[in-house]
Amino acid sequence: MSDSQSSEAAAGNTGPIRLILILVGVALVVLALVWWKGSGRQAARDTLIKDYGAEIEVDPIDPSAWVVMLKRDDLSDLVEAGALLAKMGSVTTLDLSDCPQLVSLDGLNQVQTLAVFLLIGGPELESMAGLTDLPNLSQVSIQSCPKLETSGDLAGLPKLEMLDLYGSTGLEAIDVSRLSNLTSLTLSDAAELQRLDIKGLPRLEQLYLEGCRSLTELTNLGDAKALTDLNMSTCHELSRLEGLSSLSELRMLDLRNSPAGSNLAELGTLGKLETLRMGGQPELIDLKPLTALPSLVELHIEACENLVNLEGVPASLASYAAFTYCPKLESLAGIERAKSLERINLAGCSALTDISALESLHSLREVNLGGCSKVSQVDLLLTLPELQIVQLGGSGVPASEMSKFQKKKPDVIFDFSGGGEF
């Protein structure tokens, strides 16, 4: 073999060797990066446990991710903690309920994998800054934060489905217009909130505004076509609910102590309504505005000072009916339409004298006549085949009658001890 042939053969042999060496080098670099990244994650985890009292668990839905709870009394923001959480890996749930000195959420947007954020009881929280540009965030619950005055910019939360700011008593402004995937919004007890626009929320199903005592404007309610639950209880300043009749999917409506319930005609258009709670509506004289509600099974009427009879009770009423503390209600005439009714509460109806209409309700299991001081005869109830409990505390029925009742209905409880709701 000539020298030139030997050189060519040697060169040919070095090619595969060089390739192998390159691949080995790349593998070593990758291993080094993996080790470095792993050690960085572990270091971040250790620091969170040591300096922030972190409790870390595997996400039950995604075993490759983490659920983290921080417990540090003097934590005021998340600038440093957020960086550590980002280094630790995929953190999907973060609970800061044991960080009572938290003032702002600055730094939270470093945790890009975050899906659920919880802060239950933040007495010092003033700002939600940092709660933005989190592409995977789907649930936010920030409750009982009295110093929180504004939601700030909630843009950059394309997957947010649930926002709960319950007990943010100082909240004055919130913009939810860009949360197009929102299905549940809770602003209960936001006593300083005066205006709310829910335009741009086509998927909204639940809206809880009870205790928003200063609310004067609720706009674009009629656009929330998917709404199933609406609680407006104790919204003292809201005089009208524009668009209520457009909520064809509504199942639950609470209008207790809210002037917005004064437009009774619109209630009759809610064909899928199953539960209705009303109270403090002087306009309500009888139940004729509710007659056309074909799906209503549960009805709460309390402290309606001018309710004089139950004419117009929906025939669908079956689960529960309460007509409590209605001072002018003397007769239950009309209730016989609800032939499948199982429970009725008449507590505190001090003028009630005639309960004869109950005799035809053969499905009744529970009757509350507590505080009905003018009801003195209840023998007709003894004919009801399904009867289980009768509350008579504060009624006109003497306790001495109990022995007679027990002889005729030994399996029925006759309670003379109180007069409250069951």
Short mmCIF file of C-alpha atoms in Angstrom, two decimals:
data_model
loop_
_atom_site.label_atom_id
_atom_site.label_comp_id
_atom_site.label_asym_id
_atom_site.label_seq_id
_atom_site.Cartn_x
_atom_site.Cartn_y
_atom_site.Cartn_z
CA MET A 1 0.00 0.00 0.00
CA SER A 2 1.39 3.42 -0.95
CA ASP A 3 1.83 6.27 1.52
CA SER A 4 -1.02 8.20 -0.12
CA GLN A 5 -3.36 5.25 0.27
CA SER A 6 -2.44 4.88 3.96
CA SER A 7 -3.16 8.56 4.60
CA GLU A 8 -6.55 8.31 2.95
CA ALA A 9 -7.42 5.24 5.02
CA ALA A 10 -6.39 6.98 8.26
CA ALA A 11 -8.44 10.04 7.37
CA GLY A 12 -11.43 7.83 6.67
CA ASN A 13 -11.14 6.20 10.09
CA THR A 14 -10.99 9.50 11.99
CA GLY A 15 -14.34 10.68 10.58
CA PRO A 16 -16.53 8.32 12.68
CA ILE A 17 -14.32 8.85 15.72
CA ARG A 18 -14.67 12.62 15.44
CA LEU A 19 -18.49 12.25 15.13
CA ILE A 20 -18.60 10.02 18.20
CA LEU A 21 -16.53 12.51 20.18
CA ILE A 22 -18.85 15.34 19.14
CA LEU A 23 -21.93 13.35 20.19
CA VAL A 24 -20.33 12.48 23.52
CA GLY A 25 -19.52 16.13 24.06
CA VAL A 26 -23.08 17.19 23.30
CA ALA A 27 -24.42 14.52 25.67
CA LEU A 28 -22.14 15.74 28.44
CA VAL A 29 -23.32 19.30 27.91
CA VAL A 30 -26.96 18.18 28.04
CA LEU A 31 -26.31 16.17 31.19
CA ALA A 32 -24.58 19.15 32.73
CA LEU A 33 -27.52 21.40 31.86
CA VAL A 34 -29.99 18.87 33.28
CA TRP A 35 -27.94 18.57 36.46
CA TRP A 36 -27.61 22.34 36.73
CA LYS A 37 -31.31 22.85 36.14
CA GLY A 38 -32.21 20.10 38.58
CA SER A 39 -29.90 21.48 41.23
CA GLY A 40 -31.37 24.95 40.62
CA ARG A 41 -34.88 23.63 41.11
CA GLN A 42 -33.89 21.86 44.29
CA ALA A 43 -32.13 24.95 45.59
CA ALA A 44 -35.22 27.07 44.90
CA ARG A 45 -37.40 24.49 46.61
CA ASP A 46 -35.12 24.37 49.65
CA THR A 47 -35.09 28.17 49.93
CA LEU A 48 -38.87 28.36 49.70
CA ILE A 49 -39.21 25.81 52.49
CA LYS A 50 -36.56 27.43 54.69
CA ASP A 51 -37.28 31.13 54.19
CA TYR A 52 -40.97 31.16 53.27
CA GLY A 53 -42.35 28.25 55.28
CA ALA A 54 -43.50 26.62 52.07
CA GLU A 55 -45.59 23.48 52.06
CA ILE A 56 -45.16 21.75 48.71
CA GLU A 57 -47.26 18.90 47.38
CA VAL A 58 -47.65 17.13 44.07
CA ASP A 59 -50.55 18.42 42.00
CA PRO A 60 -53.20 15.64 42.17
CA ILE A 61 -54.26 16.39 38.59
CA ASP A 62 -50.78 16.78 37.08
CA PRO A 63 -48.12 14.69 38.91
CA SER A 64 -45.35 16.64 37.17
CA ALA A 65 -46.53 19.92 38.74
CA TRP A 66 -46.62 21.40 42.24
CA VAL A 67 -49.13 22.87 44.69
CA VAL A 68 -47.42 25.42 46.96
CA MET A 69 -48.58 27.17 50.13
CA LEU A 70 -46.37 29.93 51.55
CA LYS A 71 -46.46 30.79 55.26
CA ARG A 72 -44.54 33.93 56.10
CA ASP A 73 -45.87 36.70 58.33
CA ASP A 74 -43.70 39.52 56.94
CA LEU A 75 -44.08 38.79 53.21
CA SER A 76 -45.16 42.05 51.53
CA ASP A 77 -44.76 41.21 47.82
CA LEU A 78 -43.76 38.35 45.52
CA VAL A 79 -40.75 39.76 43.70
CA GLU A 80 -38.23 37.36 45.28
CA ALA A 81 -40.62 34.52 46.06
CA GLY A 82 -42.00 34.65 42.52
CA ALA A 83 -38.51 34.19 41.07
CA LEU A 84 -37.95 31.14 43.27
CA LEU A 85 -41.31 29.67 42.33
CA ALA A 86 -40.47 30.12 38.64
CA LYS A 87 -37.14 28.30 39.12
CA MET A 88 -38.75 25.44 41.02
CA GLY A 89 -40.58 24.13 37.97
CA SER A 90 -44.26 23.88 37.12
CA VAL A 91 -46.20 25.48 39.99
CA THR A 92 -49.91 25.25 39.15
CA THR A 93 -51.49 26.27 42.48
CA LEU A 94 -50.28 28.95 44.89
CA ASP A 95 -51.94 29.66 48.25
CA LEU A 96 -50.88 32.77 50.19
CA SER A 97 -53.61 32.71 52.82
CA ASP A 98 -50.99 32.51 55.58
CA CYS A 99 -49.17 35.67 54.48
CA PRO A 100 -51.13 38.32 56.43
CA GLN A 101 -48.81 41.26 55.64
CA LEU A 102 -49.00 40.92 51.86
CA VAL A 103 -49.45 44.41 50.38
CA SER A 104 -49.21 43.73 46.63
CA LEU A 105 -48.92 40.87 44.16
CA ASP A 106 -45.88 42.33 42.39
CA GLY A 107 -43.78 39.45 41.08
CA LEU A 108 -46.62 36.98 40.70
CA ASN A 109 -46.47 37.16 36.91
CA GLN A 110 -43.08 35.41 37.01
CA VAL A 111 -44.94 32.16 37.75
CA GLN A 112 -46.10 31.54 34.19
CA THR A 113 -47.38 28.02 34.88
CA LEU A 114 -49.84 29.21 37.54
CA ALA A 115 -53.44 28.02 37.10
CA VAL A 116 -54.97 28.61 40.56
CA PHE A 117 -54.24 31.50 42.95
CA LEU A 118 -55.65 31.73 46.49
CA LEU A 119 -55.48 34.45 49.13
CA ILE A 120 -58.14 34.01 51.81
CA GLY A 121 -57.79 36.83 54.30
CA GLY A 122 -55.40 39.59 53.19
CA PRO A 123 -55.98 42.47 55.62
CA GLU A 124 -53.12 44.55 54.17
CA LEU A 125 -53.47 43.84 50.45
CA GLU A 126 -53.78 47.14 48.58
CA SER A 127 -53.04 46.17 44.99
CA MET A 128 -53.53 43.31 42.57
CA ALA A 129 -50.65 44.52 40.41
CA GLY A 130 -48.80 41.46 39.21
CA LEU A 131 -51.99 39.56 38.50
CA THR A 132 -51.57 39.95 34.76
CA ASP A 133 -49.88 38.25 31.82
CA LEU A 134 -50.46 34.79 33.29
CA PRO A 135 -51.58 32.75 30.27
CA ASN A 136 -52.61 29.64 32.23
CA LEU A 137 -54.42 31.24 35.17
CA SER A 138 -58.00 29.91 35.40
CA GLN A 139 -59.06 30.55 39.02
CA VAL A 140 -58.45 33.50 41.35
CA SER A 141 -59.85 33.71 44.87
CA ILE A 142 -58.83 36.84 46.81
CA GLN A 143 -61.18 37.10 49.79
CA SER A 144 -61.59 39.41 52.79
CA CYS A 145 -59.15 42.10 51.66
CA PRO A 146 -60.72 45.33 53.01
CA LYS A 147 -57.93 47.64 51.77
CA LEU A 148 -58.19 46.53 48.14
CA GLU A 149 -59.74 49.44 46.22
CA THR A 150 -59.30 48.44 42.58
CA SER A 151 -58.70 45.29 40.58
CA GLY A 152 -56.18 47.05 38.36
CA ASP A 153 -55.49 45.80 34.85
CA LEU A 154 -56.73 42.24 34.46
CA ALA A 155 -55.57 41.96 30.86
CA GLY A 156 -53.38 39.03 29.92
CA LEU A 157 -55.54 36.41 31.65
CA PRO A 158 -57.04 34.67 28.60
CA LYS A 159 -58.03 31.49 30.47
CA LEU A 160 -59.50 33.03 33.62
CA GLU A 161 -62.82 31.34 34.40
CA MET A 162 -63.42 32.13 38.08
CA LEU A 163 -62.77 35.43 39.89
CA ASP A 164 -63.76 35.63 43.56
CA LEU A 165 -63.19 38.90 45.44
CA TYR A 166 -65.61 38.16 48.27
CA GLY A 167 -65.33 40.50 51.24
CA SER A 168 -63.31 43.21 49.47
CA THR A 169 -65.30 45.83 51.35
CA GLY A 170 -63.22 48.75 50.04
CA LEU A 171 -63.35 47.77 46.36
CA GLU A 172 -64.41 50.80 44.32
CA ALA A 173 -63.64 49.79 40.72
CA ILE A 174 -63.21 46.65 38.67
CA ASP A 175 -62.86 46.11 34.93
CA VAL A 176 -63.77 42.62 33.73
CA SER A 177 -64.47 43.54 30.12
CA ARG A 178 -61.54 41.58 28.70
CA LEU A 179 -62.14 38.37 30.65
CA SER A 180 -64.07 36.71 27.84
CA ASN A 181 -63.80 33.20 29.32
CA LEU A 182 -65.09 34.17 32.76
CA THR A 183 -67.88 31.88 34.00
CA SER A 184 -68.11 32.92 37.68
CA LEU A 185 -67.74 36.39 39.25
CA THR A 186 -68.11 36.97 43.00
CA LEU A 187 -68.04 40.50 44.39
CA SER A 188 -70.10 39.85 47.52
CA ASP A 189 -69.87 42.52 50.25
CA ALA A 190 -68.01 44.99 48.01
CA ALA A 191 -69.84 47.73 49.89
CA GLU A 192 -68.11 50.65 48.11
CA LEU A 193 -68.62 49.42 44.54
CA GLN A 194 -71.00 51.75 42.68
CA ARG A 195 -70.82 50.60 39.06
CA LEU A 196 -70.31 47.31 37.28
CA ASP A 197 -70.33 46.64 33.55
CA ILE A 198 -70.43 42.99 32.50
CA LYS A 199 -70.20 43.59 28.78
CA GLY A 200 -67.97 41.12 26.98
CA LEU A 201 -68.70 38.14 29.26
CA PRO A 202 -70.62 35.75 26.98
CA ARG A 203 -69.80 32.70 29.11
CA LEU A 204 -70.70 34.16 32.51
CA GLU A 205 -72.89 31.71 34.44
CA GLN A 206 -72.68 32.91 38.05
CA LEU A 207 -72.80 36.50 39.31
CA TYR A 208 -72.81 37.10 43.07
CA LEU A 209 -73.28 40.71 44.18
CA GLU A 210 -75.00 40.30 47.54
CA GLY A 211 -74.03 43.02 49.99
CA CYS A 212 -72.98 45.55 47.32
CA ARG A 213 -74.86 48.24 49.21
CA SER A 214 -73.63 51.18 47.11
CA LEU A 215 -74.19 49.64 43.68
CA THR A 216 -76.31 51.97 41.56
CA GLU A 217 -75.50 50.74 38.04
CA LEU A 218 -75.32 47.22 36.63
CA THR A 219 -74.99 47.58 32.88
CA ASN A 220 -75.23 45.10 30.01
CA LEU A 221 -76.81 42.43 32.21
CA GLY A 222 -78.94 41.33 29.27
CA ASP A 223 -75.79 40.39 27.34
CA ALA A 224 -74.98 37.63 29.84
CA LYS A 225 -77.11 35.08 28.01
CA ALA A 226 -75.47 32.11 29.76
CA LEU A 227 -76.21 33.37 33.30
CA THR A 228 -77.75 30.72 35.58
CA ASP A 229 -77.21 32.20 39.08
CA LEU A 230 -77.75 35.85 40.05
CA ASN A 231 -77.61 37.11 43.65
CA MET A 232 -78.51 40.77 44.17
CA SER A 233 -79.47 40.51 47.84
CA THR A 234 -79.01 43.70 49.90
CA CYS A 235 -78.15 45.88 46.90
CA HIS A 236 -80.05 48.76 48.50
CA GLU A 237 -79.23 51.43 45.91
CA LEU A 238 -79.95 49.46 42.75
CA SER A 239 -83.45 50.46 41.70
CA ARG A 240 -83.82 48.37 38.55
CA LEU A 241 -82.33 45.38 36.75
CA GLU A 242 -82.22 46.30 33.08
CA GLY A 243 -82.15 43.21 30.89
CA LEU A 244 -83.46 40.72 33.46
CA SER A 245 -86.07 39.36 31.05
CA SER A 246 -83.30 38.42 28.58
CA LEU A 247 -81.75 35.90 30.98
CA SER A 248 -83.47 32.84 29.57
CA GLU A 249 -81.06 30.39 31.25
CA LEU A 250 -81.45 31.78 34.78
CA ARG A 251 -81.99 29.08 37.44
CA MET A 252 -81.45 30.97 40.72
CA LEU A 253 -82.38 34.58 41.53
CA ASP A 254 -81.98 36.31 44.90
CA LEU A 255 -83.55 39.76 45.21
CA ARG A 256 -83.94 40.01 48.98
CA ASN A 257 -83.84 43.57 50.29
CA SER A 258 -83.14 44.97 46.84
CA PRO A 259 -85.36 47.56 45.14
CA ALA A 260 -84.36 45.93 41.86
CA GLY A 261 -87.02 43.33 42.57
CA SER A 262 -89.81 45.88 42.22
CA ASN A 263 -90.38 45.10 38.54
CA LEU A 264 -92.42 41.98 39.20
CA ALA A 265 -93.67 41.63 35.62
CA GLU A 266 -90.20 40.67 34.35
CA LEU A 267 -89.98 37.77 36.79
CA GLY A 268 -92.73 35.94 34.95
CA THR A 269 -90.58 35.67 31.82
CA LEU A 270 -87.88 33.51 33.44
CA GLY A 271 -89.03 30.13 32.20
CA LYS A 272 -86.12 28.09 33.59
CA LEU A 273 -86.03 29.70 37.04
CA GLU A 274 -85.92 27.04 39.77
CA THR A 275 -85.16 29.04 42.94
CA LEU A 276 -86.41 32.53 43.78
CA ARG A 277 -85.64 34.50 46.94
CA MET A 278 -87.40 37.78 47.63
CA GLY A 279 -87.73 39.97 50.69
CA GLY A 280 -88.59 43.51 51.63
CA GLN A 281 -90.58 44.15 48.43
CA PRO A 282 -93.65 46.24 49.41
CA GLU A 283 -95.00 45.88 45.84
CA LEU A 284 -95.70 42.18 46.37
CA ILE A 285 -99.39 41.75 47.27
CA ASP A 286 -99.94 38.23 45.98
CA LEU A 287 -98.04 35.69 43.88
CA LYS A 288 -99.79 36.24 40.57
CA PRO A 289 -96.61 37.68 38.95
CA LEU A 290 -95.01 34.26 39.53
CA THR A 291 -97.82 32.05 38.23
CA ALA A 292 -96.20 31.57 34.83
CA LEU A 293 -92.91 30.19 36.19
CA PRO A 294 -93.11 26.54 35.04
CA SER A 295 -89.82 25.38 36.57
CA LEU A 296 -89.94 27.02 40.01
CA VAL A 297 -89.51 24.42 42.78
CA GLU A 298 -88.16 26.57 45.64
CA LEU A 299 -89.55 29.93 46.79
CA HIS A 300 -88.46 32.21 49.65
CA ILE A 301 -90.61 35.24 50.49
CA GLU A 302 -89.66 37.14 53.64
CA ALA A 303 -90.72 40.40 55.27
CA CYS A 304 -93.00 41.45 52.42
CA GLU A 305 -95.19 43.81 54.38
CA ASN A 306 -98.12 43.92 51.93
CA LEU A 307 -98.42 40.25 51.01
CA VAL A 308 -102.04 39.39 51.84
CA ASN A 309 -102.58 36.02 50.14
CA LEU A 310 -100.87 33.31 48.11
CA GLU A 311 -103.02 33.49 45.00
CA GLY A 312 -100.92 32.66 41.97
CA VAL A 313 -98.57 30.12 43.55
CA PRO A 314 -96.78 28.27 40.71
CA ALA A 315 -98.05 24.71 40.43
CA SER A 316 -94.46 23.51 40.00
CA LEU A 317 -93.50 24.49 43.56
CA ALA A 318 -92.39 21.25 45.21
CA SER A 319 -89.21 21.38 47.27
CA TYR A 320 -89.63 24.31 49.65
CA ALA A 321 -91.80 27.36 50.20
CA ALA A 322 -91.18 30.05 52.81
CA PHE A 323 -93.51 32.95 53.56
CA THR A 324 -91.93 34.35 56.71
CA TYR A 325 -92.55 37.51 58.73
CA CYS A 326 -95.26 38.76 56.38
CA PRO A 327 -97.44 40.75 58.82
CA LYS A 328 -100.57 40.98 56.63
CA LEU A 329 -100.76 37.35 55.53
CA GLU A 330 -103.96 35.97 57.05
CA SER A 331 -104.79 33.02 54.81
CA LEU A 332 -102.88 30.42 52.79
CA ALA A 333 -105.53 30.30 50.08
CA GLY A 334 -103.79 29.57 46.80
CA ILE A 335 -101.09 27.27 48.17
CA GLU A 336 -103.23 24.25 47.21
CA ARG A 337 -101.97 24.65 43.63
CA ALA A 338 -98.58 23.34 44.79
CA LYS A 339 -99.81 19.78 45.20
CA SER A 340 -96.29 18.30 45.41
CA LEU A 341 -94.95 20.70 48.05
CA GLU A 342 -92.84 18.96 50.71
CA ARG A 343 -91.79 21.75 53.10
CA ILE A 344 -93.44 25.03 54.10
CA ASN A 345 -92.16 27.71 56.48
CA LEU A 346 -94.61 30.29 57.83
CA ALA A 347 -92.55 31.52 60.79
CA GLY A 348 -93.42 34.93 62.18
CA CYS A 349 -96.66 35.47 60.24
CA SER A 350 -98.40 37.01 63.22
CA ALA A 351 -101.71 37.70 61.42
CA LEU A 352 -102.13 34.20 59.99
CA THR A 353 -105.32 32.48 61.13
CA ASP A 354 -106.44 30.20 58.30
CA ILE A 355 -104.21 27.25 57.36
CA SER A 356 -107.00 25.07 55.93
CA ALA A 357 -105.40 25.11 52.46
CA LEU A 358 -102.62 22.85 53.79
CA GLU A 359 -105.07 19.98 54.14
CA SER A 360 -104.87 19.20 50.43
CA LEU A 361 -101.05 19.05 50.30
CA HIS A 362 -100.56 15.33 50.79
CA SER A 363 -96.80 15.46 50.13
CA LEU A 364 -96.04 17.82 53.02
CA ARG A 365 -93.31 16.51 55.31
CA GLU A 366 -92.37 19.63 57.32
CA VAL A 367 -94.46 22.57 58.51
CA ASN A 368 -93.18 25.56 60.50
CA LEU A 369 -95.81 27.64 62.29
CA GLY A 370 -93.41 29.14 64.81
CA GLY A 371 -94.47 32.61 65.91
CA CYS A 372 -97.89 32.31 64.25
CA SER A 373 -99.64 33.37 67.43
CA LYS A 374 -103.15 33.38 65.95
CA VAL A 375 -102.98 29.79 64.71
CA SER A 376 -104.56 27.75 67.48
CA GLN A 377 -105.90 24.69 65.65
CA VAL A 378 -103.68 22.33 63.63
CA ASP A 379 -105.68 19.09 63.79
CA LEU A 380 -106.02 19.12 60.02
CA LEU A 381 -102.28 18.47 59.74
CA LEU A 382 -102.80 15.08 61.38
CA THR A 383 -104.43 13.86 58.17
CA LEU A 384 -101.29 14.42 56.07
CA PRO A 385 -99.76 11.00 55.26
CA GLU A 386 -96.12 12.11 54.78
CA LEU A 387 -95.87 14.49 57.76
CA GLN A 388 -92.63 14.25 59.77
CA ILE A 389 -92.03 17.55 61.62
CA VAL A 390 -94.28 20.36 62.85
CA GLN A 391 -92.75 23.39 64.57
CA LEU A 392 -95.17 25.18 66.87
CA GLY A 393 -93.01 27.27 69.21
CA GLY A 394 -94.61 30.67 69.73
CA SER A 395 -97.79 29.65 67.93
CA GLY A 396 -101.28 29.81 69.41
CA VAL A 397 -101.34 26.04 69.89
CA PRO A 398 -100.94 25.17 73.59
CA ALA A 399 -98.14 22.76 74.44
CA SER A 400 -100.67 20.66 76.34
CA GLU A 401 -101.96 19.48 72.96
CA MET A 402 -98.75 17.55 72.32
CA SER A 403 -99.95 14.36 74.00
CA LYS A 404 -103.04 14.31 71.78
CA PHE A 405 -100.94 14.84 68.66
CA GLN A 406 -98.48 12.11 69.63
CA LYS A 407 -101.26 9.59 70.13
CA LYS A 408 -102.62 10.22 66.67
CA LYS A 409 -99.23 10.64 64.96
CA PRO A 410 -96.59 8.86 67.07
CA ASP A 411 -93.95 9.06 64.32
CA VAL A 412 -94.26 12.83 63.88
CA ILE A 413 -92.13 15.35 65.80
CA PHE A 414 -94.17 18.21 67.31
CA ASP A 415 -91.66 20.84 68.41
CA PHE A 416 -92.82 23.58 70.78
CA SER A 417 -89.31 24.75 71.68
CA GLY A 418 -88.72 27.51 69.17
CA GLY A 419 -90.03 29.04 66.00
CA GLY A 420 -87.13 29.39 63.64
CA GLU A 421 -86.57 27.96 60.20
CA PHE A 422 -85.84 24.33 59.64
#
